[in-house]
Coordinates of C-alpha atoms and ligand atoms in Angstrom, one line a residue:
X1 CA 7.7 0.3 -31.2
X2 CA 8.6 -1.7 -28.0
X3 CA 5.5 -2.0 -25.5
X4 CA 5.4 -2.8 -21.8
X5 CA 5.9 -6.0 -21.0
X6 CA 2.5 -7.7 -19.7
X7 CA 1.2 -7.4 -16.3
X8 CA 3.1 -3.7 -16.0
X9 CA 2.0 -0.4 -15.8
X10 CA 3.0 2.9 -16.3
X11 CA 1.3 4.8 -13.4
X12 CA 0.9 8.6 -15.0
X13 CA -0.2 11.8 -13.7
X14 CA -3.4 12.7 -12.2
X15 CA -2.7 8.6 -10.8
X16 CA 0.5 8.7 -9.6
X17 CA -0.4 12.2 -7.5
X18 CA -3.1 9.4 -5.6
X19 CA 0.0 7.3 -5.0
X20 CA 1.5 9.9 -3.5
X21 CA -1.4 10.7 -1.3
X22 CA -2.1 7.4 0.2
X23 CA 2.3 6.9 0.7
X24 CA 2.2 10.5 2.8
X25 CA -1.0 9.9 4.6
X26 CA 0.2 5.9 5.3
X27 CA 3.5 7.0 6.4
X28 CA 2.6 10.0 8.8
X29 CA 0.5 8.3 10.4
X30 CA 2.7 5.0 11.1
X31 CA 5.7 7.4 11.9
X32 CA 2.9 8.6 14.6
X33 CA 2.6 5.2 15.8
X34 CA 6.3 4.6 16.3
X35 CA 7.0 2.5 13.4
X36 CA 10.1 2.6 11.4
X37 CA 10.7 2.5 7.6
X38 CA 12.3 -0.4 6.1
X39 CA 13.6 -0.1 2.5
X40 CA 14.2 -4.2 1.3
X41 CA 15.8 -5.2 -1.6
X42 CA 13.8 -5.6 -4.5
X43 CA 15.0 -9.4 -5.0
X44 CA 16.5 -12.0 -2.7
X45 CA 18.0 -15.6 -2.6
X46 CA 14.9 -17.8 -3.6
X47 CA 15.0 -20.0 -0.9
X48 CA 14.1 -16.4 1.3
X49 CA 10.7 -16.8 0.2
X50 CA 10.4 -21.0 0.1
X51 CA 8.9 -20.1 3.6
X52 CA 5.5 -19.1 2.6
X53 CA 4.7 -22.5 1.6
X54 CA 6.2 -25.0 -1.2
X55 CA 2.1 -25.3 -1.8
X56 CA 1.3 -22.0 -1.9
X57 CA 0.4 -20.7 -5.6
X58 CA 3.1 -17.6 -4.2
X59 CA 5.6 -20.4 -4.7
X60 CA 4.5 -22.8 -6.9
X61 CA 3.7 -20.6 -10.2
X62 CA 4.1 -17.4 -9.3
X63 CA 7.4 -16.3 -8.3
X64 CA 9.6 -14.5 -11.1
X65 CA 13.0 -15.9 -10.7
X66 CA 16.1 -16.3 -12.7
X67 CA 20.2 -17.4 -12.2
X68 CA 22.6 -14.8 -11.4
X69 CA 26.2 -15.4 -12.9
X70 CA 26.8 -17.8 -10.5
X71 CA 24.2 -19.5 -10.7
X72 CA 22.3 -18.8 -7.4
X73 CA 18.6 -18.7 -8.0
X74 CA 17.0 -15.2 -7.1
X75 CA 13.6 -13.9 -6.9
X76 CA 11.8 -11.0 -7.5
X77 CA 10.1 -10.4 -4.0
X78 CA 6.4 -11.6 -4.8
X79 CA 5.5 -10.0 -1.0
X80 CA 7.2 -8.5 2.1
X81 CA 6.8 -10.5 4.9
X82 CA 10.0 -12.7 4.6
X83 CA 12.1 -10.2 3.3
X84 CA 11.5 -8.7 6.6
X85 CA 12.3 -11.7 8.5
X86 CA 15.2 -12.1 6.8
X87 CA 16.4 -8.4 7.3
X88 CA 15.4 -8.5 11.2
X89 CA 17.7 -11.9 11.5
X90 CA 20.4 -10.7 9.4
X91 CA 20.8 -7.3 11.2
X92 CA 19.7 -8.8 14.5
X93 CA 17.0 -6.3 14.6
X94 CA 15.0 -7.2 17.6
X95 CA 16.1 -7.8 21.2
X96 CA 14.3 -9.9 23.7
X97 CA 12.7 -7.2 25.8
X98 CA 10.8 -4.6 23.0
X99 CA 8.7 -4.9 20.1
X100 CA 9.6 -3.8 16.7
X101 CA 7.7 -1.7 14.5
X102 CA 8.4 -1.8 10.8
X103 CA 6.5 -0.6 7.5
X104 CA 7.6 -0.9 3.8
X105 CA 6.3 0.9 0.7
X106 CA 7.2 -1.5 -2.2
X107 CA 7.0 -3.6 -5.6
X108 CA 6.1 -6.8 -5.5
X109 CA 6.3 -9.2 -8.2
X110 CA 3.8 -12.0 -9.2
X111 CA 3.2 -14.1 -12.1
X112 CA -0.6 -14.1 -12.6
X113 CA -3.1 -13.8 -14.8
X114 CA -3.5 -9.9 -15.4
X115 CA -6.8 -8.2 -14.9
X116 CA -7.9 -5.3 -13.5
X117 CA -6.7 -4.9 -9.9
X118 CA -4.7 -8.2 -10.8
X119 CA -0.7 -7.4 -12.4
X120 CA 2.2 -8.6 -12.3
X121 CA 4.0 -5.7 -10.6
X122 CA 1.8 -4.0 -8.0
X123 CA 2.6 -1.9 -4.9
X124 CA 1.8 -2.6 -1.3
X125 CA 2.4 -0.7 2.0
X126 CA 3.4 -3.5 4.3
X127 CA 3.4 -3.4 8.4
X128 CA 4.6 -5.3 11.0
X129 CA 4.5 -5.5 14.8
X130 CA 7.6 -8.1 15.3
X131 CA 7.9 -9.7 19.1
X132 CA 4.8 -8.5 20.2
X133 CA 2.0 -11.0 21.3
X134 CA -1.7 -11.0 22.1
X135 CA -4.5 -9.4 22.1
X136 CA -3.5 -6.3 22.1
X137 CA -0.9 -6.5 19.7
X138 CA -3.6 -7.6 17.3
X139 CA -5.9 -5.1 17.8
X140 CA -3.2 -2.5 17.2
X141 CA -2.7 -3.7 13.7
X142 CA -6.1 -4.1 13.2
X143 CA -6.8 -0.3 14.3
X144 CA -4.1 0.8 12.3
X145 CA -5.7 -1.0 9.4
X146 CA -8.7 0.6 9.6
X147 CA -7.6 4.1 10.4
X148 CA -5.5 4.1 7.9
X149 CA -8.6 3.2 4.8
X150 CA -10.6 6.0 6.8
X151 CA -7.7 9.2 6.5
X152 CA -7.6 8.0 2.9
X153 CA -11.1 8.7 2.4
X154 CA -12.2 5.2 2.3
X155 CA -15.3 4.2 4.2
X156 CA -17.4 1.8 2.8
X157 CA -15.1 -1.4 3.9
X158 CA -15.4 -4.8 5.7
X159 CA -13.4 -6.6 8.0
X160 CA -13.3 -10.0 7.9
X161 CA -11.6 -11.9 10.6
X162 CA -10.7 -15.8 11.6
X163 CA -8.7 -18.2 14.1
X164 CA -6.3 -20.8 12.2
X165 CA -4.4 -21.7 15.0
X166 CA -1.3 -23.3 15.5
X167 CA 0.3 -25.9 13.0
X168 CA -1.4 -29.0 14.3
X169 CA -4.7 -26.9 14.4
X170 CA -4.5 -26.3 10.9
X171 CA -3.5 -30.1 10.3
X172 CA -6.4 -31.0 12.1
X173 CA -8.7 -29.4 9.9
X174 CA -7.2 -30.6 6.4
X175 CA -7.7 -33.7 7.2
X176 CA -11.6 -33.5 8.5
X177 CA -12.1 -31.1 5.2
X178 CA -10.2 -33.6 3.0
X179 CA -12.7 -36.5 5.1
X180 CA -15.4 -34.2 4.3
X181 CA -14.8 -34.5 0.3
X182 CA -13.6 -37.6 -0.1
X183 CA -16.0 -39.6 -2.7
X184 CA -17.1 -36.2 -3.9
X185 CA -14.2 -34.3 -6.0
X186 CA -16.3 -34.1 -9.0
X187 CA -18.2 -31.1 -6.8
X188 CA -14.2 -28.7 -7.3
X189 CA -13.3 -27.0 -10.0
X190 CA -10.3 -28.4 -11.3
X191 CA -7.8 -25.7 -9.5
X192 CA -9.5 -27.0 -6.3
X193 CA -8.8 -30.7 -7.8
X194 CA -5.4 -30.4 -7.6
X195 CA -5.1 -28.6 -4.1
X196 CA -7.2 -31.2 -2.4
X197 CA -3.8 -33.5 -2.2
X198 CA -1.2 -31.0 -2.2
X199 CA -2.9 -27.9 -0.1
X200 CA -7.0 -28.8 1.0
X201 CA -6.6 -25.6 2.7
X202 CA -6.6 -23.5 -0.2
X203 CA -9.8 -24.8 -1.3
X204 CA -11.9 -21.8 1.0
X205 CA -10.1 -19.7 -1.3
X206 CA -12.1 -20.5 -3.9
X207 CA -14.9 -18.5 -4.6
X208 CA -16.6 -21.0 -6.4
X209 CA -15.5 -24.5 -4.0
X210 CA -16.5 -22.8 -0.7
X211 CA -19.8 -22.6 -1.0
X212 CA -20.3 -26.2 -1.1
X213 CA -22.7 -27.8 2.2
X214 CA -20.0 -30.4 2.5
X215 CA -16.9 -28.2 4.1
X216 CA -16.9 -28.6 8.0
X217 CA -16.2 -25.3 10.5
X218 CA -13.3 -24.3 10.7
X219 CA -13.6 -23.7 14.6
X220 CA -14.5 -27.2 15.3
X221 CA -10.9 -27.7 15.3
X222 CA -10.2 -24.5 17.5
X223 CA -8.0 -25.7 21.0
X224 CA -9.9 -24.3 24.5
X225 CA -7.2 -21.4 24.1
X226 CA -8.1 -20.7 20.6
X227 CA -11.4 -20.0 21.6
X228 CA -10.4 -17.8 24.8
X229 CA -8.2 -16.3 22.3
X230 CA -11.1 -15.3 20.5
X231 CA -13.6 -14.3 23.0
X232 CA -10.8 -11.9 24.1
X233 CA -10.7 -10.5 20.6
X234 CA -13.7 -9.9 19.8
X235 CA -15.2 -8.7 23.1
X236 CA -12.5 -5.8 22.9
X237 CA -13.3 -5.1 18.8
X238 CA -17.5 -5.3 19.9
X239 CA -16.5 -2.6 22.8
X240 CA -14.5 -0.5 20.2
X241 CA -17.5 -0.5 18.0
X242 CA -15.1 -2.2 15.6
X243 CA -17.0 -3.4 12.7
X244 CA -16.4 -7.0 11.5
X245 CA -17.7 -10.1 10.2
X246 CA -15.8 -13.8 11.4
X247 CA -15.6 -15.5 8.4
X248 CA -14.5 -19.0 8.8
X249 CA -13.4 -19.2 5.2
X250 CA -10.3 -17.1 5.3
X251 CA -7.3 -19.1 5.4
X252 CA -5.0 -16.7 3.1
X253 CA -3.1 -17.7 0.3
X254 CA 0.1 -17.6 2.2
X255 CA 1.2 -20.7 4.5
X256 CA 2.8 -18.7 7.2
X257 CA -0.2 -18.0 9.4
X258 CA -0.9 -19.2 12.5
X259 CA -3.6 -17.1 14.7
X260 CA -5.9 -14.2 14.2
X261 CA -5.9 -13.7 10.5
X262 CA -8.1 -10.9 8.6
X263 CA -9.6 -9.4 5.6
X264 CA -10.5 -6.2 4.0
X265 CA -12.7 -5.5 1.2
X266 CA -15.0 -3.0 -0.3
X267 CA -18.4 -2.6 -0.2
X268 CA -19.9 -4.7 -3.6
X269 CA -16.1 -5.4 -5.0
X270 CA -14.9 -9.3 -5.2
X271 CA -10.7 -8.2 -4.7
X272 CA -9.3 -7.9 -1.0
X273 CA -7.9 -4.4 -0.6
X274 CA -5.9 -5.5 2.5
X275 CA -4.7 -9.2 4.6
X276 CA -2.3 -9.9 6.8
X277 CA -2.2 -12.0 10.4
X278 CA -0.3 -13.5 12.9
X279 CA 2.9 -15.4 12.0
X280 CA 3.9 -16.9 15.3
X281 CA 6.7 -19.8 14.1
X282 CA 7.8 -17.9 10.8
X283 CA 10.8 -16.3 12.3
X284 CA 11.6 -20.2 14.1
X285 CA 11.2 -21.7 10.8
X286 CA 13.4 -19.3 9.0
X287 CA 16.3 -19.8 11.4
X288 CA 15.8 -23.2 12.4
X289 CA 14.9 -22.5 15.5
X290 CA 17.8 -20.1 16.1
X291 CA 15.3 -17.2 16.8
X292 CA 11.7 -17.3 18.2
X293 CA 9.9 -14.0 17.2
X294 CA 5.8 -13.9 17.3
X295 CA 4.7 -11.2 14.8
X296 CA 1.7 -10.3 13.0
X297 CA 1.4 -7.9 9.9
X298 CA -0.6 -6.6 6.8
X299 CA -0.4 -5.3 3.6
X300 CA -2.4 -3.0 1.2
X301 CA -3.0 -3.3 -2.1
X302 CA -2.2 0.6 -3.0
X303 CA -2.9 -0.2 -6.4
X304 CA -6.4 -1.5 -6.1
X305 CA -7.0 1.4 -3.1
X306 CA -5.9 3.9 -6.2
X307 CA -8.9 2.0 -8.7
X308 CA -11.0 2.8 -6.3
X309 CA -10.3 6.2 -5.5
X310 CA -10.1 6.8 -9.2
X311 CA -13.6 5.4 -9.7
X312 CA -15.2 6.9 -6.9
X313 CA -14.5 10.1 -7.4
X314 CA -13.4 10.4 -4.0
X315 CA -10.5 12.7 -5.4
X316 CA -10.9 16.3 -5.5
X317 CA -10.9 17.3 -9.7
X318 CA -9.2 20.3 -8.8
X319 CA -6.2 18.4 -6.7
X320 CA -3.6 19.5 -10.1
X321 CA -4.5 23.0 -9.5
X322 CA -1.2 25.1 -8.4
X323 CA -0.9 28.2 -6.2
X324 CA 1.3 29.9 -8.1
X325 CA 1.8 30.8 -11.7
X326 CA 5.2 33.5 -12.4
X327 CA 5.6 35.1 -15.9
X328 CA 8.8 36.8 -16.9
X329 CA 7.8 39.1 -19.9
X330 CA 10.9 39.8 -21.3
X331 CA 14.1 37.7 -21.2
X332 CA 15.6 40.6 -18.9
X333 CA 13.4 39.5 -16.1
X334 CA 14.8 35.7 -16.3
X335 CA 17.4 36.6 -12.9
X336 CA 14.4 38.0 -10.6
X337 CA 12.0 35.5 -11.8
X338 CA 14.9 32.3 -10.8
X339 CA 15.7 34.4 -7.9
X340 CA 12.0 34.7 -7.0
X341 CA 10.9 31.1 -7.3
X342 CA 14.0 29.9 -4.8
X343 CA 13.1 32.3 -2.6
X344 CA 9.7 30.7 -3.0
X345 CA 10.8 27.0 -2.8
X346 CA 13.3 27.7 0.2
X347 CA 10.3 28.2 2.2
X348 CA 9.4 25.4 5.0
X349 CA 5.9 24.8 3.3
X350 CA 6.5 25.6 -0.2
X351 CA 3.7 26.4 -2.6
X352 CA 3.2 24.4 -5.7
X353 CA 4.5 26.7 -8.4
X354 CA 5.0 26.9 -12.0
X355 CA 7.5 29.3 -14.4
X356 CA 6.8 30.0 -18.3
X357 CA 9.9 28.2 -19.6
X358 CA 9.3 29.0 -23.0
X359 CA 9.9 31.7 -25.0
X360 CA 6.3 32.5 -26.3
X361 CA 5.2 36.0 -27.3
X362 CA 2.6 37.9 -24.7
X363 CA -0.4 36.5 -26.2
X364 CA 0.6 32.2 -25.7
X365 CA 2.3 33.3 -22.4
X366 CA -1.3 34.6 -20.9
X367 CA -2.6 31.5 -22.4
X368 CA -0.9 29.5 -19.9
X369 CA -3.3 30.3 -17.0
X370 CA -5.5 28.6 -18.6
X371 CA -3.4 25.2 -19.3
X372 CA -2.3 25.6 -15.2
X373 CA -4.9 27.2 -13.6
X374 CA -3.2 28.7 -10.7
X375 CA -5.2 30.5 -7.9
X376 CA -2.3 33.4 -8.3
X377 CA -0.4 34.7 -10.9
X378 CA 2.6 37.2 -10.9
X379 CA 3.9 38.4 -14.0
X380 CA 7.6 40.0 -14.3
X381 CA 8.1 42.6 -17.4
X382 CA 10.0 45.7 -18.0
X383 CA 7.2 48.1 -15.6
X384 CA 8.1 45.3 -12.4
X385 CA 11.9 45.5 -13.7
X386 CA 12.1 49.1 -13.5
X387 CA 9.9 49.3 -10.4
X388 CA 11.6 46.8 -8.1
X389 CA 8.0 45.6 -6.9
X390 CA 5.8 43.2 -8.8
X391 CA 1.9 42.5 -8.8
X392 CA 0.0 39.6 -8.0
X393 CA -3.2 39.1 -9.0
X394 CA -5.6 36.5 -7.6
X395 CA -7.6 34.7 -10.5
X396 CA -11.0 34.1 -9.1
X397 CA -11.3 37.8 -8.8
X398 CA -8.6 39.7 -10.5
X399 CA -7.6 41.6 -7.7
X400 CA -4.2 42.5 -7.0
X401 CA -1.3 42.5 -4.7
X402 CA 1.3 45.0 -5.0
X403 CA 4.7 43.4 -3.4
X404 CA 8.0 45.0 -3.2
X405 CA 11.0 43.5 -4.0
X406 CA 12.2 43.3 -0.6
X407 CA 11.3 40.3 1.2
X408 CA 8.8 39.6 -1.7
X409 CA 8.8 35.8 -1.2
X410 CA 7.2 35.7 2.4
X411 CA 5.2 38.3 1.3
X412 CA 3.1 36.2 -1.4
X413 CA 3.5 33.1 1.0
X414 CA 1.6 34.7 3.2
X415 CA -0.9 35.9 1.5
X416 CA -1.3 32.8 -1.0
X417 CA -1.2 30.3 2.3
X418 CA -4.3 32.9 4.0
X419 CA -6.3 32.1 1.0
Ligands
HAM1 P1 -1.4 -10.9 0.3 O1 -2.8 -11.2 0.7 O2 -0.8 -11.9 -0.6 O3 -0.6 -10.8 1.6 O4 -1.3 -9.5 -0.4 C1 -1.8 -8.3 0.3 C2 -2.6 -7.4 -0.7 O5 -1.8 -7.1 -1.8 C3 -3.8 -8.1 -1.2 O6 -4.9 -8.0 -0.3 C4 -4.1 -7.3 -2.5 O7 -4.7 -6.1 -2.2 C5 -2.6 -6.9 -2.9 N1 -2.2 -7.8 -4.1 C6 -1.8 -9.1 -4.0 N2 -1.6 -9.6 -5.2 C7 -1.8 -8.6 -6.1 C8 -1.7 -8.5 -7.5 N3 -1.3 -9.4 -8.3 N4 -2.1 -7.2 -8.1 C9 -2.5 -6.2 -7.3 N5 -2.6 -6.3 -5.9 C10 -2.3 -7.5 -5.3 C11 0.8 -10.5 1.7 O8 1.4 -10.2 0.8 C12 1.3 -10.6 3.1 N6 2.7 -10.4 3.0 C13 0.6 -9.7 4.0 C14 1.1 -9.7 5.4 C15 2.0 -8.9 6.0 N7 0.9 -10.7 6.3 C16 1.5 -10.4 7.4 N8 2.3 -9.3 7.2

């Protein structure tokens, strides 16, 4: 036998029906905020994503590519953020004057080390806010963030936020934190070894490295502006009663970031559920200079959101249950009982229904409300047949319906849907 190849999953019922939750609840209420879907390829040139940072691990080890016939390098898209910039360049999306407002729901691709809440093919619902600056813009993403982890059901979470600033900002500050270490390597682990050279940054990644005494604050490197920037911020999050911590260690693993950048995790768990920032010179960089777009954006982790639905029991145990079980008795009934369910189906709200498709005798037919559970159950035999009307019978309490033929599907509708 032939088994999935490591670091994939095959996401199966009760678990995909919780990916389906958090994609309708994510996507009404960004379509209520105005943004627009964006469906991106699944890979791209590789040089899309050389962007997020030749240092970044992203780039450096984790990026599944291979040759097409031609021999053009492609990738696997290990995130969504440049595959946006390249789609709003290419299609010359945004114009000078508005804001654009895009989401994705996708697989991304990573080479890593697979653990629990770690694969190599996860799902994230990305969002961006593309030509929009400030404050405010910030704070909407922020909000969005937030509300989004709260109609999911989630509420034990933490925002953490911080201030990298612009380019030279962040310059600034590898070289005091490389200053800061110099004579003392032998305190990093040996990942943390190898980034000190290449990408110091990276280093307040590091669970274990950034605890050491020896790393300066980040904001000692913050312009005047940076720390206006922030007063702004965080006086309007304080009068929202937006809870948040500012962490100084959050640089994200990504090199594209330039201002407010954030963090959510959960109560007691080590992963981040959610990131994302501002990426002010991203758009510059990808055109060479062609196009000047400030942005900021985040993405989920839907699959880690999903562990921890799953272990929480934050998801109703009767969520399979269906409203609607129909039984033809006898083959005879097989028309009314196809005609029946797409009357059924054909209604705006449709209820979740289920037909016996097999051919069992009377006995293993009954035995299906048990497998399905259904809050209703209408059965079709040679009485309903000769009849023209049909009964349904509510299971908590056996009582029945009767329904006439006529107009038969808005009849149960309505009475299933008052329940
Ligand atoms: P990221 O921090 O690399 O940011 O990923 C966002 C989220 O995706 C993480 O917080 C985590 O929940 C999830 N994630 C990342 N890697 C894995 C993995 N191997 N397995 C499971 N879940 C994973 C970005 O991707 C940026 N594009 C976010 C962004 C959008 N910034 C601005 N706009």
């Amino acid at each position: 036998m032939i088994n999935r190849a490591r670091g994939t999953r095959d996401i199966l019922h009760p678990q995909s029906a919780l990916y389906q939750k958090i994609r309708a609840i994510s996507f009404s209420l960004l379509n209520a905020n105005n943004y627009q879907q964006i469906i991106l390829p699944t890979y791209e040139y590789q040089q899309t994503f050389s962007s997020l940072g030749e240092s970044s691990d992203v780039v450096h080890k984790e990026m599944f590519t291979f040759p097409d016939r031609k021999g053009r390098s492609l990738a696997l898209r290990p995130e969504g953020t440049m595959g946006v910039v390249r789609a709003v360049c290419q299609n010359k999306l945004a114009n000078d004057q508005h804001f654009l407002k895009l989401y994705y729901w996708a697989n991304m691709f990573r080479y890593e080390r697979p653990q629990r809440g770690r694969y190599r093919e996860f799902w994230q619902l990305g969002v961006e806010l593309i030509n929009a600056q400030g404050v405010r813009a910030d704070f909407e993403l922020l909000q969005l963030a937030k509300l989004l982890l709260e109609k999911v059901g989630v509420t034990d979470f933490s925002f953490s936020i911080n201030y990298l600033g612009d380019e030279q900002t962040r310059e600034r500050y590898k070289v005091l934190l490389q200053q800061s270490l110099q004579g003392k390597l032998d305190l990093l682990c040996e990942d943390c070894t190898r980034r000190y050279e290449k990408n110091p940054l990276r280093i307040m990644d590091c669970e274990e490295c950034n605890q050491l005494e020896e790393l300066p604050s980040y904001h000692t490197v913050l312009q005047a502006t940076d720390v206006a920037y922030l007063a702004n911020i965080t006086s309007l999050l304080d009068n929202m009663q937006f809870t948040y911590v500012l962490d100084q260690k959050i640089v994200r693993g990504l090199d594209y970031y330039t201002g407010i950048v954030f963090e959510v995790k959960l109560t007691n768990r080590k992963r981040t559920l959610l990131g994302g920032g501002r990426y002010d010179t991203l758009f510059s960089k990808f055109t060479n200079g062609a196009r000047r777009l400030p942005a900021v954006g985040f993405a989920l982790g839907v699959d880690r959101l999903v562990d921890f639905l799953e272990e929480t029991a934050l998801t109703k145990s009767n969520d399979n249950r269906i409203d609607l079980l129909l039984l033809a008795l006898d083959e005879k009934a097989d028309c009314q009982l196809f005609t029946l369910k797409e009357q059924l189906l054909k209604l705006e709200s449709a209820l979740s229904l289920e037909v016996n498709l097999n051919y069992l005798n009377k006995k293993k037919t009954f035995e299906l409300i048990n497998t399905y559970n259904p809050q209703f159950v209408l059965t079709i035999g040679t009485k309903e047949l000769n009849s023209s009307s049909f009964t349904l019978k509510r299971t908590s309490d056996r009582r029945e319906f009767l329904i006439t033929e006529k107009n038969a599907a808005a009849l149960i509708n309505e009475i299933i849907k008052s329940e």
